[in-house]
Short mmCIF file of N, CA and C in Angstrom, two decimals:
data_model
loop_
_atom_site.label_atom_id
_atom_site.label_comp_id
_atom_site.label_asym_id
_atom_site.label_seq_id
_atom_site.Cartn_x
_atom_site.Cartn_y
_atom_site.Cartn_z
N ALA A 980 86.15 143.61 190.68
CA ALA A 980 85.84 144.73 189.80
C ALA A 980 87.04 145.04 188.90
N GLU A 981 88.24 144.93 189.45
CA GLU A 981 89.43 145.21 188.63
C GLU A 981 89.62 144.13 187.58
N GLY A 982 89.27 142.91 187.88
CA GLY A 982 89.38 141.80 186.91
C GLY A 982 88.45 142.02 185.74
N ASP A 983 87.25 142.55 186.00
CA ASP A 983 86.30 142.82 184.92
C ASP A 983 86.84 143.90 183.98
N ALA A 984 87.52 144.90 184.54
CA ALA A 984 88.08 145.98 183.72
C ALA A 984 89.17 145.43 182.80
N ALA A 985 89.95 144.48 183.32
CA ALA A 985 91.00 143.89 182.50
C ALA A 985 90.39 143.08 181.35
N LEU A 986 89.28 142.37 181.61
CA LEU A 986 88.62 141.61 180.55
C LEU A 986 88.04 142.55 179.49
N ASP A 987 87.47 143.68 179.91
CA ASP A 987 86.92 144.64 178.96
C ASP A 987 88.02 145.21 178.05
N ALA A 988 89.22 145.44 178.58
CA ALA A 988 90.33 145.95 177.79
C ALA A 988 90.72 144.93 176.71
N ASP A 989 90.70 143.64 177.07
CA ASP A 989 91.00 142.59 176.09
C ASP A 989 89.95 142.57 174.98
N ASP A 990 88.68 142.75 175.34
CA ASP A 990 87.61 142.77 174.34
C ASP A 990 87.80 143.92 173.36
N ASP A 991 88.23 145.10 173.85
CA ASP A 991 88.45 146.26 172.99
C ASP A 991 89.57 145.99 171.98
N GLU A 992 90.62 145.30 172.43
CA GLU A 992 91.72 144.99 171.53
C GLU A 992 91.26 144.05 170.43
N GLU A 993 90.38 143.09 170.78
CA GLU A 993 89.87 142.16 169.78
C GLU A 993 88.98 142.89 168.77
N ASP A 994 88.23 143.90 169.23
CA ASP A 994 87.36 144.65 168.33
C ASP A 994 88.17 145.49 167.35
N GLU A 995 89.38 145.91 167.73
CA GLU A 995 90.19 146.76 166.87
C GLU A 995 90.75 145.99 165.67
N TYR A 996 90.96 144.69 165.82
CA TYR A 996 91.48 143.89 164.72
C TYR A 996 90.37 143.72 163.67
N VAL A 997 90.68 144.05 162.43
CA VAL A 997 89.70 143.94 161.35
C VAL A 997 90.15 142.84 160.40
N TYR A 998 89.27 141.91 160.14
CA TYR A 998 89.55 140.81 159.22
C TYR A 998 89.57 141.36 157.80
N ASN A 999 90.72 141.24 157.12
CA ASN A 999 90.88 141.79 155.77
C ASN A 999 91.74 140.85 154.93
N PRO A 1000 91.21 139.69 154.52
CA PRO A 1000 92.04 138.74 153.78
C PRO A 1000 92.40 139.19 152.36
N LEU A 1001 91.60 140.07 151.76
CA LEU A 1001 91.86 140.52 150.39
C LEU A 1001 92.78 141.74 150.33
N LYS A 1002 93.20 142.21 151.51
CA LYS A 1002 94.09 143.39 151.60
C LYS A 1002 93.45 144.61 150.91
N LEU A 1003 92.16 144.79 151.13
CA LEU A 1003 91.44 145.93 150.57
C LEU A 1003 91.85 147.20 151.31
N PRO A 1004 91.84 148.35 150.63
CA PRO A 1004 92.16 149.60 151.33
C PRO A 1004 91.10 149.91 152.38
N LEU A 1005 91.52 150.65 153.41
CA LEU A 1005 90.61 150.98 154.49
C LEU A 1005 89.81 152.22 154.15
N GLY A 1006 88.56 152.23 154.58
CA GLY A 1006 87.69 153.38 154.38
C GLY A 1006 87.85 154.39 155.50
N TRP A 1007 86.96 155.37 155.52
CA TRP A 1007 87.03 156.44 156.52
C TRP A 1007 86.80 155.92 157.94
N ASP A 1008 86.12 154.79 158.06
CA ASP A 1008 85.81 154.23 159.39
C ASP A 1008 86.87 153.25 159.87
N GLY A 1009 87.95 153.06 159.10
CA GLY A 1009 89.01 152.15 159.50
C GLY A 1009 88.74 150.71 159.12
N LYS A 1010 87.65 150.45 158.43
CA LYS A 1010 87.32 149.10 157.99
C LYS A 1010 87.57 149.00 156.49
N PRO A 1011 87.80 147.80 155.98
CA PRO A 1011 88.02 147.66 154.53
C PRO A 1011 86.80 148.12 153.73
N ILE A 1012 87.05 148.74 152.59
CA ILE A 1012 85.93 149.16 151.74
C ILE A 1012 85.30 147.93 151.13
N PRO A 1013 84.03 147.99 150.72
CA PRO A 1013 83.39 146.82 150.10
C PRO A 1013 84.09 146.42 148.80
N TYR A 1014 84.07 145.14 148.52
CA TYR A 1014 84.77 144.62 147.35
C TYR A 1014 84.20 145.20 146.06
N TRP A 1015 82.88 145.39 146.00
CA TRP A 1015 82.27 145.95 144.78
C TRP A 1015 82.76 147.38 144.53
N LEU A 1016 82.99 148.13 145.60
CA LEU A 1016 83.49 149.49 145.46
C LEU A 1016 84.95 149.48 145.03
N TYR A 1017 85.69 148.52 145.55
CA TYR A 1017 87.09 148.32 145.18
C TYR A 1017 87.21 148.06 143.68
N LYS A 1018 86.33 147.19 143.16
CA LYS A 1018 86.33 146.87 141.72
C LYS A 1018 85.80 148.05 140.90
N LEU A 1019 84.77 148.75 141.41
CA LEU A 1019 84.18 149.86 140.69
C LEU A 1019 85.20 150.97 140.43
N HIS A 1020 86.01 151.28 141.41
CA HIS A 1020 87.02 152.32 141.28
C HIS A 1020 88.29 151.81 140.58
N GLY A 1021 88.32 150.53 140.22
CA GLY A 1021 89.46 149.98 139.49
C GLY A 1021 90.71 149.87 140.34
N LEU A 1022 90.55 149.72 141.65
CA LEU A 1022 91.70 149.65 142.54
C LEU A 1022 92.44 148.32 142.44
N ASN A 1023 91.90 147.39 141.64
CA ASN A 1023 92.59 146.12 141.42
C ASN A 1023 93.58 146.22 140.26
N GLN A 1024 93.59 147.35 139.55
CA GLN A 1024 94.51 147.55 138.43
C GLN A 1024 95.76 148.28 138.91
N GLU A 1025 96.90 147.75 138.54
CA GLU A 1025 98.18 148.36 138.92
C GLU A 1025 98.78 149.05 137.70
N PHE A 1026 99.18 150.30 137.90
CA PHE A 1026 99.86 151.07 136.86
C PHE A 1026 101.25 151.40 137.36
N LYS A 1027 102.27 151.03 136.59
CA LYS A 1027 103.65 151.33 136.98
C LYS A 1027 104.16 152.48 136.14
N CYS A 1028 104.94 153.36 136.76
CA CYS A 1028 105.53 154.49 136.06
C CYS A 1028 107.05 154.39 136.19
N GLU A 1029 107.71 154.17 135.06
CA GLU A 1029 109.17 154.04 135.04
C GLU A 1029 109.84 155.37 135.38
N ILE A 1030 109.21 156.47 134.98
CA ILE A 1030 109.76 157.81 135.24
C ILE A 1030 109.79 158.09 136.75
N CYS A 1031 108.83 157.54 137.48
CA CYS A 1031 108.76 157.73 138.93
C CYS A 1031 109.60 156.70 139.69
N GLY A 1032 110.42 155.96 139.01
CA GLY A 1032 111.24 154.94 139.67
C GLY A 1032 110.48 153.64 139.86
N ASN A 1033 109.69 153.25 138.86
CA ASN A 1033 108.87 152.03 138.88
C ASN A 1033 107.90 152.01 140.06
N TYR A 1034 107.40 153.15 140.43
CA TYR A 1034 106.41 153.25 141.50
C TYR A 1034 105.07 152.74 140.98
N SER A 1035 104.32 152.03 141.82
CA SER A 1035 103.03 151.47 141.43
C SER A 1035 101.90 152.36 141.91
N TYR A 1036 100.92 152.56 141.04
CA TYR A 1036 99.72 153.31 141.38
C TYR A 1036 98.54 152.37 141.19
N TRP A 1037 97.69 152.29 142.22
CA TRP A 1037 96.56 151.38 142.19
C TRP A 1037 95.31 152.16 141.86
N GLY A 1038 94.73 151.86 140.69
CA GLY A 1038 93.51 152.52 140.24
C GLY A 1038 93.81 153.61 139.24
N ARG A 1039 92.88 153.79 138.34
CA ARG A 1039 93.04 154.76 137.26
C ARG A 1039 93.13 156.19 137.78
N ARG A 1040 92.32 156.50 138.79
CA ARG A 1040 92.29 157.86 139.33
C ARG A 1040 93.62 158.26 139.94
N ALA A 1041 94.20 157.39 140.73
CA ALA A 1041 95.51 157.67 141.33
C ALA A 1041 96.58 157.80 140.26
N PHE A 1042 96.49 156.96 139.22
CA PHE A 1042 97.46 157.00 138.13
C PHE A 1042 97.38 158.33 137.39
N GLU A 1043 96.17 158.77 137.06
CA GLU A 1043 96.00 160.04 136.34
C GLU A 1043 96.43 161.23 137.18
N ARG A 1044 96.20 161.15 138.48
CA ARG A 1044 96.55 162.25 139.37
C ARG A 1044 98.06 162.36 139.58
N HIS A 1045 98.79 161.25 139.44
CA HIS A 1045 100.21 161.25 139.76
C HIS A 1045 101.04 162.08 138.78
N PHE A 1046 100.52 162.38 137.58
CA PHE A 1046 101.30 163.14 136.60
C PHE A 1046 101.58 164.56 137.08
N LYS A 1047 100.77 165.06 138.02
CA LYS A 1047 100.98 166.41 138.55
C LYS A 1047 101.72 166.39 139.88
N GLU A 1048 102.01 165.23 140.39
CA GLU A 1048 102.64 165.12 141.72
C GLU A 1048 104.15 165.21 141.63
N TRP A 1049 104.77 165.46 142.78
CA TRP A 1049 106.21 165.76 142.87
C TRP A 1049 107.09 164.65 142.31
N ARG A 1050 106.74 163.40 142.53
CA ARG A 1050 107.61 162.30 142.10
C ARG A 1050 107.76 162.28 140.58
N HIS A 1051 106.64 162.45 139.87
CA HIS A 1051 106.68 162.44 138.40
C HIS A 1051 107.34 163.72 137.87
N VAL A 1052 107.03 164.85 138.48
CA VAL A 1052 107.62 166.12 138.05
C VAL A 1052 109.14 166.09 138.19
N ASN A 1053 109.63 165.57 139.32
CA ASN A 1053 111.08 165.48 139.53
C ASN A 1053 111.73 164.50 138.56
N GLY A 1054 111.04 163.40 138.25
CA GLY A 1054 111.56 162.44 137.28
C GLY A 1054 111.69 163.06 135.90
N MET A 1055 110.71 163.86 135.52
CA MET A 1055 110.76 164.53 134.21
C MET A 1055 111.88 165.58 134.18
N LYS A 1056 112.06 166.30 135.29
CA LYS A 1056 113.13 167.30 135.37
C LYS A 1056 114.49 166.62 135.26
N ALA A 1057 114.63 165.46 135.90
CA ALA A 1057 115.89 164.73 135.85
C ALA A 1057 116.22 164.29 134.42
N LEU A 1058 115.20 164.03 133.62
CA LEU A 1058 115.41 163.65 132.22
C LEU A 1058 115.61 164.87 131.33
N GLY A 1059 115.38 166.06 131.87
CA GLY A 1059 115.53 167.29 131.09
C GLY A 1059 114.34 167.55 130.17
N ILE A 1060 113.17 167.07 130.59
CA ILE A 1060 111.95 167.19 129.78
C ILE A 1060 110.94 168.01 130.56
N PRO A 1061 110.26 168.96 129.92
CA PRO A 1061 109.22 169.70 130.64
C PRO A 1061 108.02 168.80 130.90
N ASN A 1062 107.37 169.01 132.02
CA ASN A 1062 106.21 168.19 132.37
C ASN A 1062 104.95 168.93 131.92
N ASN A 1063 104.55 168.71 130.66
CA ASN A 1063 103.36 169.38 130.16
C ASN A 1063 102.37 168.37 129.59
N LYS A 1064 101.30 168.87 128.99
CA LYS A 1064 100.21 168.02 128.53
C LYS A 1064 100.63 167.02 127.45
N ASP A 1065 101.69 167.35 126.69
CA ASP A 1065 102.16 166.44 125.64
C ASP A 1065 102.61 165.09 126.19
N PHE A 1066 103.05 165.08 127.43
CA PHE A 1066 103.61 163.86 128.03
C PHE A 1066 102.63 163.16 128.96
N TYR A 1067 101.35 163.49 128.87
CA TYR A 1067 100.32 162.86 129.69
C TYR A 1067 100.21 161.38 129.33
N GLU A 1068 100.22 160.53 130.30
CA GLU A 1068 100.15 159.07 130.18
C GLU A 1068 101.39 158.44 129.55
N VAL A 1069 102.50 159.15 129.49
CA VAL A 1069 103.77 158.56 129.06
C VAL A 1069 104.49 158.13 130.33
N THR A 1070 104.75 156.83 130.47
CA THR A 1070 105.33 156.32 131.70
C THR A 1070 106.71 155.70 131.50
N LYS A 1071 107.09 155.44 130.28
CA LYS A 1071 108.40 154.83 130.02
C LYS A 1071 109.41 155.92 129.66
N ILE A 1072 110.61 155.79 130.20
CA ILE A 1072 111.66 156.79 129.97
C ILE A 1072 112.01 156.87 128.49
N GLU A 1073 112.13 155.73 127.85
CA GLU A 1073 112.48 155.69 126.42
C GLU A 1073 111.43 156.40 125.58
N ASP A 1074 110.14 156.16 125.89
CA ASP A 1074 109.06 156.81 125.15
C ASP A 1074 109.08 158.32 125.35
N ALA A 1075 109.33 158.76 126.59
CA ALA A 1075 109.35 160.19 126.89
C ALA A 1075 110.50 160.87 126.14
N LEU A 1076 111.67 160.25 126.13
CA LEU A 1076 112.81 160.84 125.44
C LEU A 1076 112.60 160.91 123.93
N SER A 1077 112.03 159.86 123.34
CA SER A 1077 111.79 159.87 121.89
C SER A 1077 110.72 160.90 121.54
N LEU A 1078 109.69 161.03 122.36
CA LEU A 1078 108.65 162.03 122.11
C LEU A 1078 109.22 163.44 122.22
N TRP A 1079 110.07 163.67 123.22
CA TRP A 1079 110.70 164.98 123.39
C TRP A 1079 111.59 165.31 122.19
N LYS A 1080 112.31 164.30 121.69
CA LYS A 1080 113.17 164.50 120.51
C LYS A 1080 112.32 164.88 119.30
N ASN A 1081 111.19 164.19 119.10
CA ASN A 1081 110.30 164.50 117.98
C ASN A 1081 109.71 165.90 118.09
N ILE A 1082 109.33 166.30 119.29
CA ILE A 1082 108.76 167.63 119.50
C ILE A 1082 109.79 168.70 119.18
N GLN A 1083 111.03 168.48 119.61
CA GLN A 1083 112.08 169.46 119.33
C GLN A 1083 112.36 169.56 117.83
N GLU A 1084 112.38 168.42 117.14
CA GLU A 1084 112.61 168.43 115.69
C GLU A 1084 111.49 169.17 114.96
N ARG A 1085 110.26 168.97 115.41
CA ARG A 1085 109.11 169.61 114.79
C ARG A 1085 109.16 171.13 115.00
N ASN A 1086 109.59 171.55 116.19
CA ASN A 1086 109.63 172.97 116.50
C ASN A 1086 110.77 173.70 115.79
N THR A 1087 111.86 173.02 115.50
CA THR A 1087 112.99 173.67 114.85
C THR A 1087 112.84 173.71 113.34
N GLY A 1088 111.79 173.09 112.80
CA GLY A 1088 111.59 173.04 111.36
C GLY A 1088 111.45 174.42 110.74
N GLY A 1089 110.67 175.29 111.31
CA GLY A 1089 110.49 176.63 110.77
C GLY A 1089 109.73 176.62 109.46
N PHE A 1090 109.75 177.75 108.78
CA PHE A 1090 109.02 177.93 107.52
C PHE A 1090 109.97 177.75 106.34
N ASN A 1091 109.66 176.82 105.48
CA ASN A 1091 110.43 176.57 104.27
C ASN A 1091 109.59 177.08 103.10
N PRO A 1092 109.96 178.22 102.49
CA PRO A 1092 109.11 178.79 101.45
C PRO A 1092 108.91 177.86 100.25
N GLU A 1093 109.92 177.06 99.92
CA GLU A 1093 109.79 176.17 98.76
C GLU A 1093 108.73 175.10 99.00
N MET A 1094 108.62 174.60 100.24
CA MET A 1094 107.69 173.52 100.55
C MET A 1094 106.38 174.03 101.18
N ASP A 1095 106.44 175.07 102.00
CA ASP A 1095 105.28 175.49 102.77
C ASP A 1095 104.43 176.55 102.09
N GLU A 1096 104.99 177.32 101.17
CA GLU A 1096 104.23 178.38 100.52
C GLU A 1096 103.27 177.77 99.51
N GLU A 1097 102.01 178.25 99.53
CA GLU A 1097 101.00 177.73 98.62
C GLU A 1097 100.49 178.85 97.72
N LEU A 1098 100.20 178.50 96.48
CA LEU A 1098 99.70 179.46 95.51
C LEU A 1098 98.42 178.93 94.89
N GLU A 1099 97.55 179.85 94.45
CA GLU A 1099 96.27 179.46 93.88
C GLU A 1099 96.23 179.88 92.40
N ASP A 1100 95.74 178.98 91.55
CA ASP A 1100 95.64 179.32 90.13
C ASP A 1100 94.29 180.00 89.85
N ALA A 1101 94.03 180.31 88.57
CA ALA A 1101 92.81 181.04 88.19
C ALA A 1101 91.54 180.25 88.48
N GLN A 1102 91.62 178.92 88.46
CA GLN A 1102 90.43 178.09 88.72
C GLN A 1102 90.18 177.89 90.22
N GLY A 1103 91.08 178.36 91.07
CA GLY A 1103 90.91 178.22 92.52
C GLY A 1103 91.60 177.02 93.10
N ASN A 1104 92.40 176.30 92.32
CA ASN A 1104 93.14 175.15 92.83
C ASN A 1104 94.37 175.64 93.59
N VAL A 1105 94.65 175.01 94.73
CA VAL A 1105 95.78 175.40 95.57
C VAL A 1105 96.91 174.39 95.38
N TYR A 1106 98.12 174.91 95.10
CA TYR A 1106 99.30 174.07 94.88
C TYR A 1106 100.44 174.60 95.73
N SER A 1107 101.41 173.71 95.99
CA SER A 1107 102.65 174.19 96.61
C SER A 1107 103.38 175.02 95.56
N LYS A 1108 104.31 175.86 96.02
CA LYS A 1108 105.00 176.78 95.11
C LYS A 1108 105.72 176.00 94.00
N LYS A 1109 106.36 174.89 94.34
CA LYS A 1109 107.12 174.11 93.37
C LYS A 1109 106.21 173.54 92.29
N VAL A 1110 105.06 172.98 92.69
CA VAL A 1110 104.12 172.39 91.73
C VAL A 1110 103.52 173.49 90.86
N TYR A 1111 103.20 174.64 91.46
CA TYR A 1111 102.63 175.75 90.73
C TYR A 1111 103.59 176.25 89.64
N GLU A 1112 104.88 176.35 90.00
CA GLU A 1112 105.88 176.80 89.03
C GLU A 1112 106.05 175.77 87.90
N ASP A 1113 105.97 174.48 88.24
CA ASP A 1113 106.09 173.42 87.23
C ASP A 1113 104.91 173.44 86.25
N LEU A 1114 103.70 173.75 86.73
CA LEU A 1114 102.52 173.76 85.89
C LEU A 1114 102.44 175.00 85.02
N LYS A 1115 103.13 176.04 85.38
CA LYS A 1115 103.08 177.30 84.63
C LYS A 1115 103.58 177.20 83.25
#
């Protein structure tokens, strides 16, 4: 009777091993998810984020979700860049820095009355102040 119990324990260990040659992610039941589902969710696509330290994200959903996660937020803080909607899907450090520089330049522009002020003539045509003064 004790020998039979030992054989049953060996059978349980064999049942626990799951054949997974494609290295598919495991589902809720501990078995690999079906290949069609793997392809449907795009889990065969790898997205790398340089800001996160070249971390790889498998699938579009995980990649999109990572922009709000701690690793990406800390990477952006380390670069001195706020983590907002403007930087969504920016994964390269060089691209993020150049975009941040452009945003800062755009914000510091302010109002230039010579270029930004517009005037309307009697016919309803709208001109910049400089062009309006030239036509007068």
